[in-house]
CSV table of C-alpha atoms in Angstrom, one decimal:
chain,number,residue,atom,x,y,z
A,1,MET,CA,151.6,189.5,130.3
A,2,PRO,CA,154.3,188.9,127.8
A,3,ARG,CA,154.8,185.3,126.5
A,4,PRO,CA,158.4,184.2,126.4
A,5,LYS,CA,159.4,182.6,123.1
A,6,GLY,CA,159.3,178.8,123.1
A,7,TYR,CA,157.8,178.4,126.6
A,8,SER,CA,155.3,175.6,127.0
A,9,ILE,CA,151.9,175.9,128.7
A,10,ASN,CA,152.5,172.4,130.0
A,11,SER,CA,155.4,173.5,132.1
A,12,PRO,CA,154.8,173.5,135.9
A,13,PRO,CA,153.3,176.8,136.7
A,14,SER,CA,155.4,179.3,138.6
A,15,ASP,CA,152.5,180.7,140.5
A,16,GLU,CA,148.9,179.8,141.3
A,17,SER,CA,147.4,181.8,138.5
A,18,GLU,CA,146.4,179.6,135.6
A,19,ASP,CA,145.7,182.5,133.3
A,20,SER,CA,149.3,183.7,133.7
A,21,GLU,CA,150.8,180.6,132.2
A,22,PRO,CA,152.9,181.6,129.2
A,23,LEU,CA,152.2,180.4,125.7
A,24,ILE,CA,154.0,180.3,122.4
A,25,GLU,CA,154.1,183.6,120.6
A,26,ASN,CA,151.7,183.8,117.6
A,27,ASP,CA,154.4,184.6,115.1
A,28,GLU,CA,156.1,181.3,115.9
A,29,ILE,CA,153.1,179.2,114.9
A,30,PRO,CA,153.3,177.4,111.5
A,31,PRO,CA,150.0,177.5,109.6
A,32,GLN,CA,147.6,174.6,110.1
A,33,CYS,CA,146.7,174.4,106.4
A,34,CYS,CA,148.3,171.3,104.8
A,35,SER,CA,150.2,170.7,108.1
A,36,ALA,CA,151.0,167.2,109.4
A,37,ARG,CA,148.9,167.8,112.5
A,38,LEU,CA,145.9,168.8,110.4
A,39,ASN,CA,146.4,165.8,108.2
A,40,LEU,CA,146.4,163.6,111.3
A,41,ALA,CA,143.2,165.3,112.5
A,42,MET,CA,141.5,164.6,109.2
A,43,LEU,CA,142.5,160.9,109.1
A,44,MET,CA,141.2,160.6,112.7
A,45,PHE,CA,138.0,162.3,111.6
A,46,LEU,CA,137.5,159.7,108.8
A,47,GLY,CA,138.5,156.9,111.2
A,48,PHE,CA,135.9,157.9,113.8
A,49,SER,CA,133.3,158.3,111.1
A,50,VAL,CA,133.9,154.7,110.2
A,51,VAL,CA,134.0,153.7,113.9
A,52,TYR,CA,130.5,155.2,114.5
A,53,GLY,CA,129.2,153.9,111.3
A,54,LEU,CA,130.2,150.4,112.5
A,55,ARG,CA,128.7,151.1,115.9
A,56,VAL,CA,125.3,152.4,114.8
A,57,ASN,CA,124.5,150.4,111.7
A,58,LEU,CA,122.9,147.7,113.8
A,59,SER,CA,120.5,150.3,115.3
A,60,VAL,CA,118.8,150.9,111.9
A,61,ALA,CA,119.4,147.5,110.4
A,62,MET,CA,117.6,146.0,113.4
A,63,VAL,CA,114.4,147.5,112.0
A,64,ALA,CA,114.9,145.4,108.9
A,65,MET,CA,116.2,142.3,110.6
A,66,VAL,CA,113.2,141.9,112.9
A,67,ASN,CA,110.0,140.4,111.4
A,68,ASN,CA,107.2,142.5,112.8
A,69,THR,CA,104.5,140.9,110.6
A,70,ASP,CA,105.1,137.2,111.3
A,71,GLN,CA,105.2,137.0,115.1
A,72,ALA,CA,104.4,133.9,117.0
A,73,PRO,CA,100.7,133.5,118.0
A,74,GLY,CA,99.9,135.7,120.9
A,75,GLN,CA,103.2,137.6,120.8
A,76,ASN,CA,101.9,140.4,118.6
A,77,SER,CA,98.2,139.9,118.6
A,78,SER,CA,97.7,142.3,121.5
A,79,LYS,CA,100.2,144.9,120.2
A,80,VAL,CA,98.8,148.5,120.5
A,81,HIS,CA,100.3,151.2,118.3
A,82,ALA,CA,101.0,154.3,120.4
A,83,CYS,CA,100.5,156.5,117.3
A,84,PRO,CA,98.2,155.9,114.3
A,85,LEU,CA,99.8,154.2,111.3
A,86,PRO,CA,100.1,156.7,108.4
A,87,SER,CA,98.7,155.4,105.2
A,88,GLY,CA,101.4,154.4,102.8
A,89,ASN,CA,104.2,155.3,105.2
A,90,SER,CA,104.2,152.6,107.8
A,91,SER,CA,107.4,150.9,108.7
A,92,ASP,CA,105.4,147.8,109.4
A,93,ASP,CA,104.7,147.5,105.7
A,94,PHE,CA,108.5,147.2,105.0
A,95,ILE,CA,109.3,143.8,103.4
A,96,GLN,CA,112.8,142.5,102.7
A,97,PRO,CA,113.7,140.7,99.6
A,98,ASP,CA,112.9,136.9,99.7
A,99,TRP,CA,116.5,135.9,100.1
A,100,VAL,CA,117.1,138.1,103.2
A,101,PRO,CA,116.4,136.4,106.5
A,102,GLN,CA,114.4,138.1,109.3
A,103,TYR,CA,114.2,137.2,112.9
A,104,GLN,CA,111.6,137.2,115.7
A,105,TRP,CA,113.3,139.2,118.4
A,106,GLY,CA,111.3,141.0,121.1
A,107,SER,CA,112.2,144.5,122.4
A,108,GLU,CA,114.2,143.1,125.3
A,109,VAL,CA,116.3,140.9,123.0
A,110,GLN,CA,116.9,143.8,120.7
A,111,GLY,CA,118.0,145.9,123.7
A,112,LEU,CA,120.5,143.2,124.7
A,113,LEU,CA,121.9,143.0,121.2
A,114,LEU,CA,122.2,146.8,121.0
A,115,GLY,CA,124.0,146.9,124.3
A,116,ALA,CA,126.3,143.9,123.6
A,117,PHE,CA,128.8,146.1,121.9
A,118,PHE,CA,129.4,148.0,125.1
A,119,PHE,CA,130.2,144.9,127.2
A,120,GLY,CA,133.3,144.5,125.1
A,121,TYR,CA,133.9,148.2,124.8
A,122,LEU,CA,134.3,148.3,128.6
A,123,CYS,CA,137.1,145.8,128.7
A,124,THR,CA,139.8,147.5,126.6
A,125,GLN,CA,139.5,151.1,127.5
A,126,ILE,CA,142.0,151.2,130.3
A,127,PRO,CA,144.6,148.7,128.8
A,128,GLY,CA,144.3,150.5,125.5
A,129,GLY,CA,144.9,153.9,127.2
A,130,TYR,CA,147.9,152.6,129.2
A,131,LEU,CA,149.6,150.9,126.3
A,132,SER,CA,149.0,153.8,124.0
A,133,GLY,CA,150.5,156.2,126.5
A,134,ARG,CA,153.5,153.9,126.8
A,135,TYR,CA,154.1,153.0,123.2
A,136,GLY,CA,152.1,155.4,121.1
A,137,GLY,CA,148.6,155.3,119.8
A,138,LYS,CA,149.1,154.6,116.1
A,139,ILE,CA,149.0,150.8,116.1
A,140,PHE,CA,146.2,150.6,118.7
A,141,LEU,CA,143.9,153.1,117.0
A,142,GLY,CA,144.6,151.5,113.6
A,143,LEU,CA,144.1,147.9,114.7
A,144,GLY,CA,141.1,148.9,116.7
A,145,VAL,CA,139.2,150.2,113.7
A,146,LEU,CA,140.6,147.6,111.3
A,147,GLY,CA,139.7,144.7,113.7
A,148,THR,CA,136.2,146.0,114.3
A,149,ALA,CA,135.7,146.4,110.5
A,150,ALA,CA,136.8,142.9,109.8
A,151,LEU,CA,134.4,141.5,112.5
A,152,THR,CA,131.5,143.5,111.1
A,153,LEU,CA,131.8,141.6,107.8
A,154,LEU,CA,130.8,138.5,109.8
A,155,THR,CA,127.5,140.0,111.2
A,156,PRO,CA,125.1,138.3,108.7
A,157,LEU,CA,126.7,134.9,109.4
A,158,ALA,CA,126.5,135.4,113.2
A,159,ALA,CA,122.8,136.5,113.0
A,160,GLN,CA,122.1,133.4,111.0
A,161,TRP,CA,123.7,131.1,113.6
A,162,GLY,CA,121.6,132.7,116.4
A,163,VAL,CA,121.2,135.4,118.9
A,164,TYR,CA,124.1,134.2,121.1
A,165,TRP,CA,126.5,134.3,118.2
A,166,LEU,CA,125.5,137.8,117.3
A,167,PHE,CA,125.8,138.9,120.9
A,168,ALA,CA,129.3,137.5,121.1
A,169,LEU,CA,130.3,139.1,117.8
A,170,ARG,CA,129.1,142.5,119.0
A,171,VAL,CA,131.1,142.0,122.2
A,172,LEU,CA,134.2,141.3,120.2
A,173,GLU,CA,133.6,144.4,118.1
A,174,GLY,CA,133.4,146.4,121.3
A,175,ILE,CA,136.7,144.9,122.5
A,176,GLY,CA,138.4,146.0,119.3
A,177,GLU,CA,136.9,149.5,119.2
A,178,GLY,CA,137.5,150.1,122.9
A,179,VAL,CA,141.1,151.2,122.4
A,180,THR,CA,140.3,153.8,119.8
A,181,PHE,CA,139.5,156.9,121.8
A,182,PRO,CA,142.2,156.4,124.5
A,183,ALA,CA,144.7,155.9,121.6
A,184,MET,CA,143.5,159.2,120.0
A,185,MET,CA,144.0,161.0,123.3
A,186,ALA,CA,147.5,159.6,123.7
A,187,MET,CA,148.4,160.7,120.2
A,188,TRP,CA,147.2,164.2,120.7
A,189,ALA,CA,149.1,164.5,123.9
A,190,ARG,CA,152.2,164.3,121.6
A,191,TRP,CA,150.8,166.1,118.6
A,192,ALA,CA,148.4,168.9,119.7
A,193,PRO,CA,149.9,172.3,120.8
A,194,PRO,CA,148.0,173.5,123.9
A,195,THR,CA,146.4,176.5,122.1
A,196,GLU,CA,145.2,174.2,119.3
A,197,ARG,CA,143.9,171.3,121.3
A,198,SER,CA,140.3,172.1,121.2
A,199,ARG,CA,140.0,172.6,117.4
A,200,LEU,CA,142.2,169.6,116.5
A,201,MET,CA,140.6,167.2,119.0
A,202,THR,CA,137.0,168.3,118.2
A,203,LEU,CA,137.7,168.1,114.5
A,204,SER,CA,139.0,164.5,114.9
A,205,GLY,CA,136.4,163.5,117.4
A,206,SER,CA,133.5,165.1,115.4
A,207,GLY,CA,134.0,162.2,113.1
A,208,ALA,CA,131.8,160.3,115.5
A,209,ASN,CA,128.8,162.6,114.9
A,210,PHE,CA,129.5,162.8,111.2
A,211,GLY,CA,129.7,159.0,111.0
A,212,ALA,CA,126.4,158.6,112.8
A,213,PHE,CA,124.8,161.2,110.5
A,214,LEU,CA,126.1,159.5,107.4
A,215,ALA,CA,125.6,155.9,108.5
A,216,LEU,CA,122.0,156.2,109.7
A,217,PRO,CA,120.4,157.3,106.4
A,218,LEU,CA,122.7,155.2,104.3
A,219,THR,CA,121.9,152.1,106.4
A,220,GLY,CA,118.2,152.7,105.8
A,221,TYR,CA,118.7,153.1,102.1
A,222,ILE,CA,120.9,150.1,101.8
A,223,CYS,CA,118.5,147.9,103.8
A,224,GLN,CA,115.6,149.0,101.5
A,225,THR,CA,117.4,148.5,98.2
A,226,LEU,CA,120.1,145.7,98.8
A,227,GLY,CA,118.9,144.1,102.0
A,228,TRP,CA,120.3,144.5,105.5
A,229,PRO,CA,123.3,142.1,105.1
A,230,ALA,CA,124.8,144.6,102.6
A,231,VAL,CA,125.1,147.2,105.3
A,232,PHE,CA,127.6,145.2,107.2
A,233,TYR,CA,129.6,144.2,104.1
A,234,LEU,CA,129.9,147.8,102.9
A,235,CYS,CA,130.7,149.3,106.4
A,236,GLY,CA,133.2,146.6,107.1
A,237,GLY,CA,134.9,147.2,103.8
A,238,ALA,CA,135.2,150.9,104.3
A,239,GLY,CA,136.9,150.3,107.7
A,240,CYS,CA,139.5,148.0,106.1
A,241,LEU,CA,140.2,150.6,103.4
A,242,TRP,CA,140.7,153.3,106.0
A,243,GLY,CA,143.2,151.1,107.8
A,244,VAL,CA,145.5,151.0,104.7
A,245,PHE,CA,145.8,154.8,104.6
A,246,TRP,CA,146.2,155.1,108.4
A,247,PHE,CA,149.3,152.8,108.6
A,248,ILE,CA,150.9,154.5,105.5
A,249,PHE,CA,150.6,158.1,106.5
A,250,VAL,CA,150.5,158.3,110.3
A,251,SER,CA,153.3,158.4,112.9
A,252,ASP,CA,153.1,158.2,116.7
A,253,ASP,CA,155.2,161.3,117.3
A,254,PRO,CA,156.2,164.4,115.3
A,255,ARG,CA,159.8,163.5,115.9
A,256,THR,CA,159.4,160.4,113.8
A,257,HIS,CA,157.1,161.7,111.1
A,258,ARG,CA,158.7,161.5,107.7
A,259,ARG,CA,156.9,164.3,105.9
A,260,ILE,CA,156.6,167.0,108.6
A,261,SER,CA,158.5,170.3,108.2
A,262,GLU,CA,161.2,171.1,110.6
A,263,LYS,CA,159.4,174.3,111.6
A,264,GLU,CA,156.2,172.5,112.5
A,265,ARG,CA,158.1,169.7,114.3
A,266,ASP,CA,160.0,172.2,116.5
A,267,TYR,CA,156.8,174.2,117.1
A,268,ILE,CA,154.9,171.2,118.3
A,269,ILE,CA,157.7,169.8,120.5
A,270,ASN,CA,158.5,173.2,122.1
A,271,SER,CA,154.9,174.1,122.7
A,272,ILE,CA,154.0,170.8,124.4
A,273,GLY,CA,157.2,170.6,126.3
A,274,PRO,CA,158.3,167.6,128.4
A,275,GLN,CA,154.7,166.4,128.8
A,276,GLY,CA,154.7,165.4,125.1
A,277,THR,CA,156.4,162.1,125.8
A,278,GLY,CA,155.2,158.7,126.8
A,279,HIS,CA,154.9,157.7,130.4
A,280,GLY,CA,156.9,154.8,132.0
A,281,TRP,CA,155.6,151.5,133.3
A,282,SER,CA,154.6,152.9,136.7
A,283,LEU,CA,151.7,155.3,137.2
A,284,PRO,CA,150.7,157.5,140.1
A,285,LEU,CA,147.6,155.4,140.7
A,286,LEU,CA,146.9,156.4,144.3
A,287,SER,CA,147.0,160.1,143.4
A,288,MET,CA,144.7,159.5,140.4
A,289,LEU,CA,142.3,157.7,142.6
A,290,LEU,CA,142.2,160.6,145.0
A,291,SER,CA,142.0,163.3,142.3
A,292,VAL,CA,138.7,165.2,142.6
A,293,PRO,CA,139.0,166.7,139.0
A,294,LEU,CA,139.4,163.2,137.6
A,295,TRP,CA,136.3,162.0,139.5
A,296,ALA,CA,134.4,165.0,138.1
A,297,ILE,CA,135.3,163.9,134.6
A,298,MET,CA,134.2,160.3,135.2
A,299,ILE,CA,130.9,161.1,136.8
A,300,THR,CA,130.1,163.8,134.2
A,301,GLN,CA,130.8,161.5,131.3
A,302,MET,CA,128.7,158.7,132.8
A,303,CYS,CA,125.8,161.1,133.1
A,304,ALA,CA,126.2,162.7,129.7
A,305,ASN,CA,126.6,159.4,127.9
A,306,TRP,CA,123.3,158.1,129.2
A,307,SER,CA,121.3,160.3,127.0
A,308,TYR,CA,123.8,160.1,124.1
A,309,TYR,CA,123.7,156.3,124.0
A,310,THR,CA,120.0,156.2,124.6
A,311,LEU,CA,119.5,158.3,121.4
A,312,LEU,CA,122.3,156.6,119.5
A,313,THR,CA,121.0,153.0,120.0
A,314,SER,CA,117.3,153.5,120.5
A,315,LEU,CA,116.3,156.5,118.3
A,316,PRO,CA,115.7,154.4,115.1
A,317,THR,CA,113.5,152.1,117.2
A,318,TYR,CA,111.5,155.1,118.5
A,319,MET,CA,111.1,156.4,114.9
A,320,ASN,CA,109.9,153.0,113.8
A,321,ASN,CA,107.7,151.7,116.7
A,322,VAL,CA,106.1,155.1,117.8
A,323,LEU,CA,106.2,157.5,114.8
A,324,HIS,CA,106.1,154.7,112.2
A,325,PHE,CA,108.5,156.2,109.7
A,326,ASP,CA,109.4,154.0,106.8
A,327,ILE,CA,113.0,152.7,107.0
A,328,LYS,CA,114.4,155.3,104.6
A,329,SER,CA,112.8,158.2,106.5
A,330,ASN,CA,113.8,156.5,109.8
A,331,GLY,CA,117.5,156.6,108.9
A,332,PHE,CA,117.5,160.1,107.6
A,333,LEU,CA,115.5,161.6,110.5
A,334,SER,CA,117.5,159.7,113.1
A,335,ALA,CA,120.6,161.2,111.5
A,336,LEU,CA,119.5,164.8,111.6
A,337,PRO,CA,120.5,165.4,115.3
A,338,TYR,CA,124.0,164.3,114.6
A,339,LEU,CA,124.5,166.7,111.7
A,340,GLY,CA,123.8,169.7,114.0
A,341,ALA,CA,126.1,168.2,116.7
A,342,TRP,CA,128.9,167.9,114.1
A,343,PHE,CA,128.8,171.5,113.1
A,344,PHE,CA,128.5,172.8,116.7
A,345,SER,CA,131.3,170.6,118.0
A,346,ILE,CA,133.8,171.9,115.4
A,347,ALA,CA,132.7,175.5,116.0
A,348,SER,CA,133.1,175.0,119.7
A,349,GLY,CA,136.7,173.9,119.3
A,350,VAL,CA,137.6,177.0,117.3
A,351,ILE,CA,135.9,179.3,119.9
A,352,ALA,CA,137.4,177.5,122.9
A,353,ASP,CA,140.9,177.8,121.5
A,354,THR,CA,140.4,181.5,120.7
A,355,LEU,CA,139.3,182.2,124.3
A,356,ILE,CA,142.3,180.3,125.7
A,357,GLU,CA,144.9,181.8,123.2
A,358,LYS,CA,143.8,185.3,123.8
A,359,ASN,CA,143.6,184.8,127.6
A,360,MET,CA,140.0,185.8,127.7
A,361,LEU,CA,139.2,182.8,129.9
A,362,SER,CA,141.2,180.3,131.7
A,363,ILE,CA,141.2,176.6,130.6
A,364,THR,CA,139.1,175.7,133.6
A,365,SER,CA,136.5,178.3,132.8
A,366,VAL,CA,136.4,177.3,129.1
A,367,ARG,CA,135.9,173.6,130.0
A,368,LYS,CA,133.2,174.3,132.6
A,369,SER,CA,131.4,176.8,130.4
A,370,PHE,CA,131.2,174.5,127.4
A,371,THR,CA,130.2,171.6,129.5
A,372,LEU,CA,127.5,173.6,131.3
A,373,ILE,CA,126.0,175.0,128.1
A,374,GLY,CA,126.1,171.8,126.1
A,375,LYS,CA,125.1,169.3,128.7
A,376,ARG,CA,121.3,169.9,129.1
A,377,SER,CA,122.0,171.8,132.3
A,378,PHE,CA,118.8,173.7,133.1
A,379,PRO,CA,115.2,172.5,132.8
A,380,LEU,CA,114.1,175.8,131.2
A,381,ARG,CA,117.3,176.4,129.2
A,382,SER,CA,119.7,174.8,126.8
A,383,SER,CA,119.1,171.3,125.3
A,384,LEU,CA,117.6,169.7,128.4
A,385,CYS,CA,114.2,171.4,127.7
A,386,PHE,CA,114.3,170.0,124.2
A,387,LEU,CA,115.0,166.5,125.5
A,388,VAL,CA,112.1,166.8,127.9
A,389,ALA,CA,109.9,168.3,125.2
A,390,VAL,CA,110.3,165.2,123.1
A,391,SER,CA,108.4,163.2,125.8
A,392,PHE,CA,105.4,165.6,125.4
A,393,SER,CA,105.5,165.8,121.6
A,394,GLY,CA,103.1,162.9,121.4
A,395,CYS,CA,102.5,161.6,117.8
A,396,SER,CA,103.6,164.9,116.2
A,397,HIS,CA,106.4,163.9,113.8
A,398,ILE,CA,107.5,167.5,113.2
A,399,LEU,CA,107.8,168.3,116.9
A,400,ALA,CA,109.6,165.1,117.9
A,401,VAL,CA,112.2,165.4,115.1
A,402,THR,CA,112.7,169.1,115.8
A,403,PHE,CA,113.2,168.7,119.5
A,404,LEU,CA,115.5,165.8,119.1
A,405,THR,CA,117.6,167.7,116.6
A,406,LEU,CA,117.8,170.8,118.7
A,407,CYS,CA,118.7,168.7,121.8
A,408,THR,CA,121.7,166.9,120.2
A,409,THR,CA,122.8,170.0,118.2
A,410,ILE,CA,123.2,172.1,121.3
A,411,GLY,CA,124.8,169.2,123.1
A,412,GLY,CA,127.6,169.3,120.5
A,413,ILE,CA,128.9,172.4,122.2
A,414,SER,CA,130.2,170.3,125.1
A,415,ALA,CA,132.8,168.7,122.7
A,416,SER,CA,135.2,171.4,123.9
A,417,GLY,CA,134.3,170.8,127.5
A,418,VAL,CA,134.6,167.7,129.7
A,419,TYR,CA,135.6,165.4,126.9
A,420,LEU,CA,139.0,167.2,126.5
A,421,ASN,CA,139.7,167.7,130.1
A,422,GLN,CA,142.0,164.7,130.6
A,423,ILE,CA,144.7,166.2,128.5
A,424,ASP,CA,144.4,169.5,130.5
A,425,ILE,CA,144.9,168.0,133.9
A,426,ALA,CA,147.6,165.4,132.9
A,427,PRO,CA,148.8,165.5,129.3
A,428,ARG,CA,151.3,162.6,129.7
A,429,TYR,CA,148.7,160.3,131.1
A,430,ALA,CA,145.8,161.5,129.0
A,431,GLY,CA,145.3,158.2,127.1
A,432,PHE,CA,145.2,156.2,130.3
A,433,LEU,CA,142.9,158.7,132.0
A,434,LEU,CA,140.5,158.6,129.0
A,435,GLY,CA,140.6,154.9,129.3
A,436,ILE,CA,139.4,155.2,132.9
A,437,THR,CA,136.8,157.9,132.3
A,438,ASN,CA,135.5,156.2,129.1
A,439,THR,CA,135.2,152.9,130.9
A,440,PHE,CA,132.8,154.5,133.4
A,441,GLY,CA,131.2,156.5,130.6
A,442,THR,CA,130.5,153.3,128.7
A,443,ILE,CA,128.4,151.8,131.5
A,444,PRO,CA,125.4,153.7,130.3
A,445,GLY,CA,125.9,152.1,126.9
A,446,VAL,CA,125.3,148.8,128.5
A,447,VAL,CA,122.5,149.8,130.8
A,448,ALA,CA,120.6,152.4,128.8
A,449,PRO,CA,119.4,150.2,125.9
A,450,ILE,CA,118.3,147.5,128.5
A,451,VAL,CA,116.4,150.1,130.5
A,452,THR,CA,114.9,151.5,127.3
A,453,GLY,CA,113.8,148.0,126.3
A,454,HIS,CA,112.2,147.5,129.7
A,455,PHE,CA,110.3,150.8,129.6
A,456,THR,CA,109.1,150.4,126.1
A,457,ALA,CA,108.2,146.7,126.0
A,458,ASP,CA,104.5,147.7,125.5
A,459,HIS,CA,105.4,150.3,122.8
A,460,THR,CA,103.5,153.1,124.6
A,461,LEU,CA,104.2,156.8,124.6
A,462,ASP,CA,104.3,156.7,128.4
A,463,GLY,CA,107.2,154.2,128.3
A,464,TRP,CA,109.2,156.4,125.9
A,465,ARG,CA,108.4,159.5,128.1
A,466,LYS,CA,110.1,157.8,131.0
A,467,VAL,CA,113.1,157.1,128.7
A,468,PHE,CA,113.5,160.7,127.8
A,469,TRP,CA,112.9,162.0,131.3
A,470,VAL,CA,115.5,159.7,132.9
A,471,ALA,CA,118.1,160.7,130.3
A,472,ALA,CA,117.4,164.4,130.9
A,473,VAL,CA,117.7,164.3,134.7
A,474,ILE,CA,120.8,162.2,134.7
A,475,ASN,CA,122.5,164.5,132.2
A,476,ALA,CA,121.7,167.6,134.2
A,477,ILE,CA,123.2,166.1,137.4
A,478,GLY,CA,126.5,165.4,135.6
A,479,ALA,CA,126.8,168.9,134.2
A,480,LEU,CA,126.3,170.5,137.6
A,481,PHE,CA,128.8,168.1,139.2
A,482,PHE,CA,131.5,169.1,136.7
A,483,THR,CA,130.8,172.8,137.2
A,484,ILE,CA,131.4,172.4,140.9
A,485,PHE,CA,134.4,170.1,141.0
A,486,GLY,CA,136.0,170.2,137.5
A,487,SER,CA,139.4,171.8,136.8
A,488,GLY,CA,141.6,172.6,133.8
A,489,LYS,CA,144.9,172.9,135.7
A,490,ILE,CA,147.6,170.4,135.3
A,491,GLN,CA,147.6,168.3,138.5
A,492,PRO,CA,150.7,168.0,140.7
A,493,TRP,CA,150.8,164.3,140.4
A,494,ALA,CA,151.1,164.6,136.6
A,495,ILE,CA,154.4,166.6,136.9
A,496,THR,CA,157.6,164.6,137.2
A,497,GLU,CA,161.0,165.7,138.5
A,498,GLU,CA,162.2,165.7,134.9
A,499,ASP,CA,159.4,168.1,134.0
A,500,ARG,CA,160.4,170.5,136.7
A,501,VAL,CA,164.1,170.4,135.6
A,502,GLU,CA,163.2,171.0,132.0
A,503,ALA,CA,160.8,173.8,133.0
A,504,GLU,CA,163.6,175.6,134.9
A,505,LYS,CA,165.9,175.3,131.8
A,506,GLN,CA,163.2,176.8,129.6
A,507,ARG,CA,162.7,179.7,132.1
A,508,SER,CA,166.5,180.3,132.2
A,509,ARG,CA,166.7,180.4,128.4
A,510,SER,CA,163.8,182.7,128.1
A,511,ILE,CA,165.2,185.1,130.7
A,512,SER,CA,168.7,185.1,129.1
A,513,THR,CA,167.1,186.0,125.7
């Protein structure tokens, strides 16, 4: 059907057909190249690269921080290697410089330290999303990254003081970083035109995969050459440097941006419509609580994040304890899966926007399709089979790395699925909703490393097989749940009376022209 000029997809629909919602005409769209919205996406991309570098550096550095060759009597004497130690390539032969301290932490202690970050991460998701939706996300995202980076600089000192200090520091880092993703969602609710949401948000969010890809091998190299404390000094410094650029070049809203063109500003404001403003102090909490599409997002993200966080925090340990890669190879091979996920997530954003813009699929169909394809949905198809296959790859280095890479790469497709769904069903409340769903989605970040530590306490292949099977089954359940109950339609409780009045004015103007 024809698309009236200047009419927003976020306006209350005039009928029940989602596909008939009008959009901005293509000839009214300013190019993305060198645009303010693309610059914002790139700065977010770099910010989340830093964020995930700060998050995963401990996963690799842990291999260097723990003394595997000087355990207390009886603690390591009965240790049985699941796979044979390759000559000249054993991570057990890795020795830090004399001045670098090492610690005698068992697998369960390591699991608690790796999961400590998420205890804090849980606490600030909802407050961060609420305040970002009320006041704008610039200051919360900026201070979240900057604060986490500053705390990271203290990691070597905290480790020297003891396990409890390091645990507390990681909790504080999680508190600081917990506001970042809700703040991002709140900012895109004001900045991302509906037909560009997928590509802009996947580009900015793909910084997470790129950061993991970059940080894992660099962490291994730095540990090997400079000692593990240098990892935290360099990563923390990079985060502080990013914060300077963020506060100089970013604005909360296109209306207040100092370097945006008038054409681009009008395009963004008109295409987003009245939903592109902050919400008030009060929220429709009861309606949110009873919203089936919102519950679908929460449950799906919980299930999907179980496998993601299992791999993110425990993959370097698997590469070290089972496959016995040296620390440089460990970091590089642990990073390979995230390189593929980075490419696939960006590509999925472009494809998703194309399908929506050309009315080939509804928003609901796009979100469900990309979630179903990317979230390890079928035991004999997609990436679930590769995750299960890892558990049967035994001591084959090539098969294990190949299956893990394919699993995470295909999972990158889901970046245009459930993870963007909050802004579809309630743009104005997107930051707050992401705070809710990400709080539930962070629970696996706390539990998964602990469960992994329990299953793998004896360092056997059977224990790791349980880890991969549990992750695969939980992931499949989440994908199927979203397919049944998910939706891409803006929910009635997200539409205010002001929205309806503004929508009627827009319709009247489009009819008169």
